[in-house]
Coordinates of C-alpha atoms and ligand atoms in Angstrom, one line a residue:
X1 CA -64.1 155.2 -85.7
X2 CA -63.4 152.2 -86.4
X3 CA -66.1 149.1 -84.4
X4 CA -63.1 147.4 -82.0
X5 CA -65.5 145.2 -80.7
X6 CA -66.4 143.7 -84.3
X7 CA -63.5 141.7 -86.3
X8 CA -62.5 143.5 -89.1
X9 CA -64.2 143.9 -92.6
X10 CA -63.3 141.2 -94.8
X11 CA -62.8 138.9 -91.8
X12 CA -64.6 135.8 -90.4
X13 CA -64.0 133.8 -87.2
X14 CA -64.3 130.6 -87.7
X15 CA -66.5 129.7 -84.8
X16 CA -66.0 125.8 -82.3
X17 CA -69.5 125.0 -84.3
X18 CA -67.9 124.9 -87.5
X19 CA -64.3 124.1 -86.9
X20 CA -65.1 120.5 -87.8
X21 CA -65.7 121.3 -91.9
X22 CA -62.1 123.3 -92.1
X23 CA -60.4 120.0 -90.2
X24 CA -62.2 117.8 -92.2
X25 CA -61.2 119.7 -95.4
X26 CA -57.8 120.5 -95.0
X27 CA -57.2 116.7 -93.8
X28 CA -58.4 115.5 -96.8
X29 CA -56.5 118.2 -98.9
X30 CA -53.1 117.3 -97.1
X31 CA -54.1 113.4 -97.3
X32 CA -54.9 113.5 -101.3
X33 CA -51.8 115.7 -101.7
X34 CA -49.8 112.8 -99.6
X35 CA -50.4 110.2 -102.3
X36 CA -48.7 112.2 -104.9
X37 CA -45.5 112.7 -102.9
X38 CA -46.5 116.3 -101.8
X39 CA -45.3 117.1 -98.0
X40 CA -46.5 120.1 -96.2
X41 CA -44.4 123.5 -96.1
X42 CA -45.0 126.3 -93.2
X43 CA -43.7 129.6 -94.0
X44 CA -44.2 133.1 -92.4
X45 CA -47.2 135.0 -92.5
X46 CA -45.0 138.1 -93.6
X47 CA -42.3 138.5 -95.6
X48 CA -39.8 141.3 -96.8
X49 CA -42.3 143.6 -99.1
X50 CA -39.8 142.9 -102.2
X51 CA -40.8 139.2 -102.3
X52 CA -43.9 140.1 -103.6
X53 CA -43.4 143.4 -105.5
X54 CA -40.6 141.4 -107.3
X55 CA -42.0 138.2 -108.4
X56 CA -45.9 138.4 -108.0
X57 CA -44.9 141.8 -110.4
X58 CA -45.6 145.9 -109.7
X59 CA -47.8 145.9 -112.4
X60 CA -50.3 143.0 -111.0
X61 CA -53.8 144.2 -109.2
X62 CA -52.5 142.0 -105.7
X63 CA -49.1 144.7 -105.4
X64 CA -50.9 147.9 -107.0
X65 CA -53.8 147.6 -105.3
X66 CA -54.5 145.0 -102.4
X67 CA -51.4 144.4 -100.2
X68 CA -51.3 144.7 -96.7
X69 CA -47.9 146.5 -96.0
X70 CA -46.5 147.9 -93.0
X71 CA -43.0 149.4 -91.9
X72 CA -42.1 147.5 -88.5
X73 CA -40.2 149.1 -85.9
X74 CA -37.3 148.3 -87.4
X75 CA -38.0 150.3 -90.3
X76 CA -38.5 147.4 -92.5
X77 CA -41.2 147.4 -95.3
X78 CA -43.3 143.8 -94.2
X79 CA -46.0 142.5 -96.3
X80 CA -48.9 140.4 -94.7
X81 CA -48.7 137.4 -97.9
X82 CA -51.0 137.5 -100.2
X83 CA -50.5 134.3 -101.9
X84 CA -47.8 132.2 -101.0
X85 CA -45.8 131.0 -104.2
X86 CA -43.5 134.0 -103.6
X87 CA -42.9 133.3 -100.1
X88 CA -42.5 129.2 -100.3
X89 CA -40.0 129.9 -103.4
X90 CA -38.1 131.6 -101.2
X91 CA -37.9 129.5 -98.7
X92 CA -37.1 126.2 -101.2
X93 CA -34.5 129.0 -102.1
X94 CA -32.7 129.6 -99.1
X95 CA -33.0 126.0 -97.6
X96 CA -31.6 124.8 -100.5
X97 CA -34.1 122.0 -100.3
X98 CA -33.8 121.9 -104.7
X99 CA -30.2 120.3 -103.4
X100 CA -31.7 116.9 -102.3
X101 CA -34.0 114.9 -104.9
X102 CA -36.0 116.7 -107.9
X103 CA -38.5 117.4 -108.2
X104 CA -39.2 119.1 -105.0
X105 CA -42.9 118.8 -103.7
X106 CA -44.9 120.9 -101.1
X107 CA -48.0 122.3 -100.4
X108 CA -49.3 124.3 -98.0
X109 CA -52.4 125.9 -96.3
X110 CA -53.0 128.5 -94.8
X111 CA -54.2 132.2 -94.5
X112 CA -53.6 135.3 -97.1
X113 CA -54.1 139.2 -97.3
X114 CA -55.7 141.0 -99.8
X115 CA -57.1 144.5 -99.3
X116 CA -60.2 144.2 -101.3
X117 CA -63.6 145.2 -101.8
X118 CA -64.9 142.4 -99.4
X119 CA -68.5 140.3 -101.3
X120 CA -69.4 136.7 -101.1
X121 CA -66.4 134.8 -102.5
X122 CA -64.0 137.8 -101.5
X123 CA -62.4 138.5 -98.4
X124 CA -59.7 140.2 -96.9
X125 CA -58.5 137.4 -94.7
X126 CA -59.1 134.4 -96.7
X127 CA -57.7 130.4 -96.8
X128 CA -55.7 128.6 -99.3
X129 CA -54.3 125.4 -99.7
X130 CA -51.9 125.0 -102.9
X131 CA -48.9 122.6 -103.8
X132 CA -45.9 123.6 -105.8
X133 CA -43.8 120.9 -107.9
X134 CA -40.3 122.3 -108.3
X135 CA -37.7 120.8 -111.0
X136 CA -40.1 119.4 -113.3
X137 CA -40.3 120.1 -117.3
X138 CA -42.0 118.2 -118.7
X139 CA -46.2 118.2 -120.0
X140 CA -46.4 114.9 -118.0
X141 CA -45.6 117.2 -114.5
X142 CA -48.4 119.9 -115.7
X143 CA -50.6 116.8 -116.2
X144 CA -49.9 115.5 -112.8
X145 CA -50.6 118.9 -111.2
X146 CA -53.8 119.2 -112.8
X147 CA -55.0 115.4 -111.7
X148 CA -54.1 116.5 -108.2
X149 CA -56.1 119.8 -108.4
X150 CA -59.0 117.5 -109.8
X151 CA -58.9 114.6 -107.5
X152 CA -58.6 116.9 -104.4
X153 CA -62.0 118.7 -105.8
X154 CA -63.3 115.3 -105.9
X155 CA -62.0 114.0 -102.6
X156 CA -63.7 117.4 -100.7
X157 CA -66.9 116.1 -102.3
X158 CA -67.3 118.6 -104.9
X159 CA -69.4 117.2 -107.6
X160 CA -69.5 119.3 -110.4
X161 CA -66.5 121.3 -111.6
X162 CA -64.9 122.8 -114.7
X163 CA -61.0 123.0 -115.9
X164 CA -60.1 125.6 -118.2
X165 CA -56.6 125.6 -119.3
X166 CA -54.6 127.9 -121.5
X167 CA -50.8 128.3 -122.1
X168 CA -49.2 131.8 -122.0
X169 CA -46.0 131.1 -123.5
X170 CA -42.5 132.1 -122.6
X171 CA -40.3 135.3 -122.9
X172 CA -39.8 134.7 -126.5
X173 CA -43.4 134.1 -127.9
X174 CA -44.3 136.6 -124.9
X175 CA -42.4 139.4 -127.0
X176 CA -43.9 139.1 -129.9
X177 CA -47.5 138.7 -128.4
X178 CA -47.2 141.8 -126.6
X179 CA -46.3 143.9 -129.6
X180 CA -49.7 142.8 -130.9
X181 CA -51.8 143.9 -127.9
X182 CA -50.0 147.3 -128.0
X183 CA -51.4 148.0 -131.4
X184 CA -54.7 146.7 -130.6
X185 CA -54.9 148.5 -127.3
X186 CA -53.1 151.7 -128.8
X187 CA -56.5 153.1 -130.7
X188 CA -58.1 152.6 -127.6
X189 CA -55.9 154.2 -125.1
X190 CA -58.4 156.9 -124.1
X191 CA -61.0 154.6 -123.2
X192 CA -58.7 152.0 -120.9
X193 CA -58.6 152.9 -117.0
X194 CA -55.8 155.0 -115.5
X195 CA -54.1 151.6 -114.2
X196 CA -54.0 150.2 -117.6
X197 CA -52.8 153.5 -119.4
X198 CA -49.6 152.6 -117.4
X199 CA -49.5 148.7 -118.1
X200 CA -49.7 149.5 -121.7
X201 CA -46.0 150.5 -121.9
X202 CA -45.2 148.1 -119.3
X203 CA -47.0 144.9 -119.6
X204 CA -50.0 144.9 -121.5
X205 CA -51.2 141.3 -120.9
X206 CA -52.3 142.3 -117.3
X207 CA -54.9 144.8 -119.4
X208 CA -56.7 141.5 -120.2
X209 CA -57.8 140.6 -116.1
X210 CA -58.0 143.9 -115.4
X211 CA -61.8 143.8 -112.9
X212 CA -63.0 147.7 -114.4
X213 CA -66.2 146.7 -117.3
X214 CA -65.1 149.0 -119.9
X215 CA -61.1 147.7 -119.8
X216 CA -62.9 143.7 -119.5
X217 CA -65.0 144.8 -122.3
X218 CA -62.3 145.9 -124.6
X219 CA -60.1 143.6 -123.8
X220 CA -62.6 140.9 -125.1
X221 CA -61.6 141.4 -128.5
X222 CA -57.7 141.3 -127.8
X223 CA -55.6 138.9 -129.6
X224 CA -55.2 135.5 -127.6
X225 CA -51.6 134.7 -126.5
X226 CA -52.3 131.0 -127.8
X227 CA -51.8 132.3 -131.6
X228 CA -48.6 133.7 -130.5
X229 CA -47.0 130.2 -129.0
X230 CA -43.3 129.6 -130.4
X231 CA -42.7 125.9 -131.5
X232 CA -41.3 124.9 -128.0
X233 CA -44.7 126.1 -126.0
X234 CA -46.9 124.5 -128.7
X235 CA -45.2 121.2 -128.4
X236 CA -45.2 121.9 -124.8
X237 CA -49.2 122.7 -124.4
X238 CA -50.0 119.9 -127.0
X239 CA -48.2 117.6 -124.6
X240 CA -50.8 118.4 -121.8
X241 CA -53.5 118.3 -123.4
X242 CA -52.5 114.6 -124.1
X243 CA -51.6 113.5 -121.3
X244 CA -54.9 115.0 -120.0
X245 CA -56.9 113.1 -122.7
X246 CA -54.7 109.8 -122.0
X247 CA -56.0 110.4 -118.1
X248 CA -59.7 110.8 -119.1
X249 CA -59.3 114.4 -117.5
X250 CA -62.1 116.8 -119.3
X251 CA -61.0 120.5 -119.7
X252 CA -61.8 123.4 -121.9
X253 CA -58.9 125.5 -123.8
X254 CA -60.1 128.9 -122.8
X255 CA -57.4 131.8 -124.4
X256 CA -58.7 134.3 -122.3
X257 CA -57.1 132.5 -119.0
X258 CA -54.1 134.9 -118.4
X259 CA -54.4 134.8 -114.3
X260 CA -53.5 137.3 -111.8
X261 CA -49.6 137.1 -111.1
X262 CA -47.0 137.6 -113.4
X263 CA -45.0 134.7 -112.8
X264 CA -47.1 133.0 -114.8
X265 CA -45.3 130.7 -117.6
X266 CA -46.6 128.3 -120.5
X267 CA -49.6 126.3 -119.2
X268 CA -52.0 128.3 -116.5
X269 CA -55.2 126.6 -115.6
X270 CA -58.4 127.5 -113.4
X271 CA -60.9 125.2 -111.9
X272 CA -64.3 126.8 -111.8
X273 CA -67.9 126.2 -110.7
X274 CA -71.2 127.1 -111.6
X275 CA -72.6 126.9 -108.1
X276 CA -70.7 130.1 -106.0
X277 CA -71.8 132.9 -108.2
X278 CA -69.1 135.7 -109.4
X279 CA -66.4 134.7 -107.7
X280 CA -66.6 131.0 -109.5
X281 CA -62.6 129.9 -109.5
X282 CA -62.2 127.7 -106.6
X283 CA -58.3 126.6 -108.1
X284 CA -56.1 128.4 -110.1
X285 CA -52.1 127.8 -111.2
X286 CA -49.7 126.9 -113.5
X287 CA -46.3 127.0 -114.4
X288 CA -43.4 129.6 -113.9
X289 CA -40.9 128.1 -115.2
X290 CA -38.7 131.8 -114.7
X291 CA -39.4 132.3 -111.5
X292 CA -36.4 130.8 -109.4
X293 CA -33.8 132.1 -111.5
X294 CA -35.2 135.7 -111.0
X295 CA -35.5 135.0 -107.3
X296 CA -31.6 134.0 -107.2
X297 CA -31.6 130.4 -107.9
X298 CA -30.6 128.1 -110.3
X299 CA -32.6 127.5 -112.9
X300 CA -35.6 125.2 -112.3
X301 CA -39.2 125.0 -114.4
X302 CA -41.6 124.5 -111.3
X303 CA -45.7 124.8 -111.4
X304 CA -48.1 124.9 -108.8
X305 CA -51.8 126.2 -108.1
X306 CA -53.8 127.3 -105.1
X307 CA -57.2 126.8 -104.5
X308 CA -59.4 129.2 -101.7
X309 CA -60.9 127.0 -99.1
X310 CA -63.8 129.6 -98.2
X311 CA -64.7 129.3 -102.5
X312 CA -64.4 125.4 -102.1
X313 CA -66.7 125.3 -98.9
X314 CA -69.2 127.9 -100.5
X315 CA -69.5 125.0 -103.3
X316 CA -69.9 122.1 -100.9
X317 CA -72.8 124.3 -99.2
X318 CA -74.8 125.3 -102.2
X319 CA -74.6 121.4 -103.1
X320 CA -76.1 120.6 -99.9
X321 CA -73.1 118.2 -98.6
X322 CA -72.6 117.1 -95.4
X323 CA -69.5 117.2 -94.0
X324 CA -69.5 114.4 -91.4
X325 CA -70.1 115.9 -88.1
X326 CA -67.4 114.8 -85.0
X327 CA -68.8 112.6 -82.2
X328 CA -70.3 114.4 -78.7
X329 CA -68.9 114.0 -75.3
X330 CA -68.7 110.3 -74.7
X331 CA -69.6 110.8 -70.9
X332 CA -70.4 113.2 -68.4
X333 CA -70.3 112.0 -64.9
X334 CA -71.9 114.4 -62.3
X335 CA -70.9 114.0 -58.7
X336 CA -72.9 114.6 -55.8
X337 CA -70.3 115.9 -53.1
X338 CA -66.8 116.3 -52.5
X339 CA -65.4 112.9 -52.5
X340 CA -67.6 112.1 -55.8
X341 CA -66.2 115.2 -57.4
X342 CA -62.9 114.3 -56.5
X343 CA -63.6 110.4 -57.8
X344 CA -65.2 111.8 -61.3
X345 CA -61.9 113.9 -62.0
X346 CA -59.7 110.6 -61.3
X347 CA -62.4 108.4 -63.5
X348 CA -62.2 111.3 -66.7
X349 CA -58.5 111.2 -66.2
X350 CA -58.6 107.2 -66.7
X351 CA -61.4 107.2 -69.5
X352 CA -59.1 109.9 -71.8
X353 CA -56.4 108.0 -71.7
X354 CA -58.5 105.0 -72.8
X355 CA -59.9 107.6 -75.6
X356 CA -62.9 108.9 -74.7
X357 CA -64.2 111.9 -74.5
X358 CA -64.8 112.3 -70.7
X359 CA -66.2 115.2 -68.6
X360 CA -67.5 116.3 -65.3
X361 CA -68.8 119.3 -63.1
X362 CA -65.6 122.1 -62.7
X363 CA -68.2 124.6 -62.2
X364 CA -69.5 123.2 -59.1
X365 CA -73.6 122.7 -60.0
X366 CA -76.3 120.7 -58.6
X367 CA -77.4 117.8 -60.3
X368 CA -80.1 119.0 -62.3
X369 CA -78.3 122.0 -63.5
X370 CA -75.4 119.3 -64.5
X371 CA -78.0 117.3 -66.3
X372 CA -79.0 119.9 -68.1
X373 CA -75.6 120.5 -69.3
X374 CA -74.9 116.8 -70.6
X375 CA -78.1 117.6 -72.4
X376 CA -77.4 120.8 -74.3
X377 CA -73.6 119.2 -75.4
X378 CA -75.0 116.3 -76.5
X379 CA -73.3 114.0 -73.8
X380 CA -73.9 109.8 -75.2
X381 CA -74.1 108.3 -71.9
X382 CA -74.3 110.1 -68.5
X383 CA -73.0 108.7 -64.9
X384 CA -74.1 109.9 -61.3
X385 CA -71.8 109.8 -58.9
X386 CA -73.0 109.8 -55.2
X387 CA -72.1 108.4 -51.4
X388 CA -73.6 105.1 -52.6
X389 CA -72.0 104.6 -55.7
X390 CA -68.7 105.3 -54.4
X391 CA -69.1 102.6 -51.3
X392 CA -70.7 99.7 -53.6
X393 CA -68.3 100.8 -56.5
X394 CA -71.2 100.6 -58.9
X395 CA -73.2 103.2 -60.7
X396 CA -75.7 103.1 -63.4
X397 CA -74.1 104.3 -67.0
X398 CA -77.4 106.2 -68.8
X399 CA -77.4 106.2 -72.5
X400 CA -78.9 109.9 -72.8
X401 CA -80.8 109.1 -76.2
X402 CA -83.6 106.4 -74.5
X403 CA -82.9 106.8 -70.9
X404 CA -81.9 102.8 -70.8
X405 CA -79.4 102.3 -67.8
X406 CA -77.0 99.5 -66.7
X407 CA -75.4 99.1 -63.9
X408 CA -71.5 99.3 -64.5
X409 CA -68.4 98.9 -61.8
X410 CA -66.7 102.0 -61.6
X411 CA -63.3 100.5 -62.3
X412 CA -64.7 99.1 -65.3
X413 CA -66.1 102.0 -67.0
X414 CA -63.9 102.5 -69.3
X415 CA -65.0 98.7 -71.0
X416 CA -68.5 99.1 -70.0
X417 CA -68.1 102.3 -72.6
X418 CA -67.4 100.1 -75.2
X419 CA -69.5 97.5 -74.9
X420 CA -72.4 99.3 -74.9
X421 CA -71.1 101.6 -77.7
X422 CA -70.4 98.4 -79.7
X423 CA -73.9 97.6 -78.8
X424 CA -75.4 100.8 -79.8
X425 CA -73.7 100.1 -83.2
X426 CA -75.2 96.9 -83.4
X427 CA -78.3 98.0 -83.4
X428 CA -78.1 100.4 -85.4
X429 CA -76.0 98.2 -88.8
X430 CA -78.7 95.5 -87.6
X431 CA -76.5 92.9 -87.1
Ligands
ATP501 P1 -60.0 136.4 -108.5 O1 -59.9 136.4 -110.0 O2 -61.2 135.8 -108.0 O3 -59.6 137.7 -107.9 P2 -57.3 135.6 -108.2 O4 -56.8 135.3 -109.6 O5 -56.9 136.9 -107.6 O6 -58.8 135.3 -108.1 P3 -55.4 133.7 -107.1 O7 -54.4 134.7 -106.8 O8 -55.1 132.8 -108.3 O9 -56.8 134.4 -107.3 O10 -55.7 132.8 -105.8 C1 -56.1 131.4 -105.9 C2 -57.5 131.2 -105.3 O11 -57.6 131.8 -104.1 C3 -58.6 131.8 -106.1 O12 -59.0 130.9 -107.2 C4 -59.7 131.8 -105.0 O13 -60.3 130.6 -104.9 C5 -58.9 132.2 -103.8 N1 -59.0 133.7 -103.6 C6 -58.2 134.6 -104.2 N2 -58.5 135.9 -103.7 C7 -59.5 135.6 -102.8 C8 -60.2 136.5 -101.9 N3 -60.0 137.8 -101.8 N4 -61.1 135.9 -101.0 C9 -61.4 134.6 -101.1 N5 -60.7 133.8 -101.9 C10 -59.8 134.2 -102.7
MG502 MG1 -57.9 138.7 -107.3

């Protein structure tokens, strides 16, 4: 039976404790994106099964093997996403947004569903954020991509990272290219897994990231699409590789890059560290130039990537960077008594709206137990609030760190907050 009362395997909460690194990533993410014109994009969590069997392709180890699909009551087939280029082209799809000024530029963030074998690096519920660029041809657009993917790395803090890129060609050099991996694979058939005994008919590049050692193995010897490259993709992948050089962008051409999802057109590219152990690609993307028009569209070349924001933290972790932690509770005024409690909810009210963060006693404790909670949250200053206070309209404000008190007027607090804050800084810069 399965545990109810734990979450489900492949799943993490993300607990209050440690919300602040996911804010402070994805803001970062969204802000770095920002300066490159890209604009956030919230889609559903679900979408009509076909979206995915149809463009991430049936022959792909995310639709044989790892989606999450469901028949809903009425009696359509859903499936939880498990990447969301499928989903967001569908959406710049059917809100026409390729109608208003090209190219079109989103990203997104969010979670996605995969049913596999959960390890570090690998869950079932996991995070991404991505960006797609839509209406864009050109090397320089593949180049600008890339920059992004590199200078969001940087902006999260991670330090040390590596770019493979590769280009996979299109339809036409695609055709010739796969005839060659059917006669290599052909003498072999025996040996591949059941899975890839089907692709081989179908679609024998997704043999080459097939996850089973002895298919890997094989595979390792398999021609490399980038000898296959008609004139058009070669000009194409020589034109981002120098634009990349003209930006002082380091990468390494790596043919075996084929990625995941058959989409995939021309340049693909993966961003991967040394620090996180097997599952090393934080980033991964490229362009599908094909993939509106099979969705329904007009023609339009597009390219995107999505990086996994569980990978990217795991990296910042084993570098030892710290993500700057949010401020405690500014104040925490404990009442003695009715009238104080009352006075403490009106003084909170007034301090939030001034900014701060500003609590008191709802639980109805004595003092010391009230101290002791400003203690264990971490509470900057502390203010008591008794009979006397209330008639002389003073009260001491306590910075909690060295027990130093001044005496403040209670319908000054809020600037006696800030003066002594300013102070504290003071101290601290030494100036
Ligand atoms: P892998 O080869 O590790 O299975 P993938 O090619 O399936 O990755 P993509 O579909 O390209 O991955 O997704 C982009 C990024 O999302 C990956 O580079 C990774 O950082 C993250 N990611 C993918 N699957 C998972 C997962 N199951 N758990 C955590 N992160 C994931
Ligand atoms: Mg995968």
């Amino acid at each position: 039976m399965a545990e109810i009362n734990k979450a489900p395997r492949g799943t993490n909460d993300l607990l209050p404790e440690d919300s602040y690194k996911w804010q402070f990533v994805e803001d970062r993410l969204l802000s770095t994106a920002g300066l490159y014109g890209f604009k956030e994009i919230r889609t559903p969590v679900f979408e009509h099964t076909e979206v995915f069997v149809k463009n991430v392709g049936d022959t792909t180890d995310v639709v044989q093997k790892e989606m999450y699909t469901f028949t809903d009551k009425g009696d359509r087939s859903i499936t939880l996403r498990p990447e969301f280029t499928a989903g967001v082209i569908r959406s710049v799809i059917e809100n026409s947004l390729t109608a208003a000024a090209l190219p079109v530029k989103v990203c997104y963030c969010g979670g996605c569903y995969r049913y596999e074998k959960p390890q570090a690096g690998r869950l079932r519920e996991f995070h991404q954020f991505g960006v797609e660029c839509i209406g864009a041809a050109s090397p320089a657009a593949d180049a600008e991509v890339i920059s992004l993917g590199a200078q969001l790395l940087r902006d999260v803090g991670i330090e040390k990272i590596s770019l493979e890129i590769n280009s996979i060609g299109c339809p036409t050099c695609r055709a010739e290219y796969h005839k060659a991996l059917k006669e290599y694979f052909a003498g072999k058939k025996d040996e591949l897994c059941g899975t890839c005994n089907e692709r081989l008919d179908r679609n024998p590049m997704r043999i080459l990231d097939c996850k089973s050692p002895v298919c890997s193995e094989i595979a390792k010897d398999a021609p490399a699409v980038i000898d296959y490259l008609c004139d058009d993709c070669q000009a194409h992948f020589d034109g981002v590789k120098a634009h990349l050089d003209g930006m002082g962008i380091d990468y390494k051409v790596n043919p075996r890059i084929v990625r995941g999802l058959d989409y995939y057109t021309r340049t693909v590219f993966e961003f991967i560290s040394g620090d996180i152990g097997a599952q090393a690609t934080v980033c991964g993307g490229g362009r599908y130039d094909g993939l509106l028009e099979q969705m329904g569209s007009q023609p339009h070349p597009a390219l995107g990537f999505a990086m996994g924001i569980e990978r990217l933290l795991m990296v910042l972790e084993s570098q030892g960077t710290e993500i700057p932690k949010p401020k405690n509770c500014d104040i925490y005024i404990a009442p003695m008594g009715e009238a104080a409690t009352l006075k403490a909810s009106t003084l909170c009210a007034a301090l939030r709206d001034e900014g701060f963060e500003a609590l008191t006693d709802i639980v109805g404790r004595g003092l010391k137990a009230q101290m002791r909670y400003a203690n264990k949250i971490g509470a900057e200053y502390t203010l008591v609030l008794g009979d006397s206070e209330l008639e002389s309209g003073k009260a001491k404000l306590k910075r909690m760190e060295t027990g130093e008190e001044t005496e403040v007027e209670l319908d000054k607090l809020a600037d006696a907050i800030y003066d002594a804050t300013f102070a504290k800084f003071s101290d601290e810069l030494n100036i």
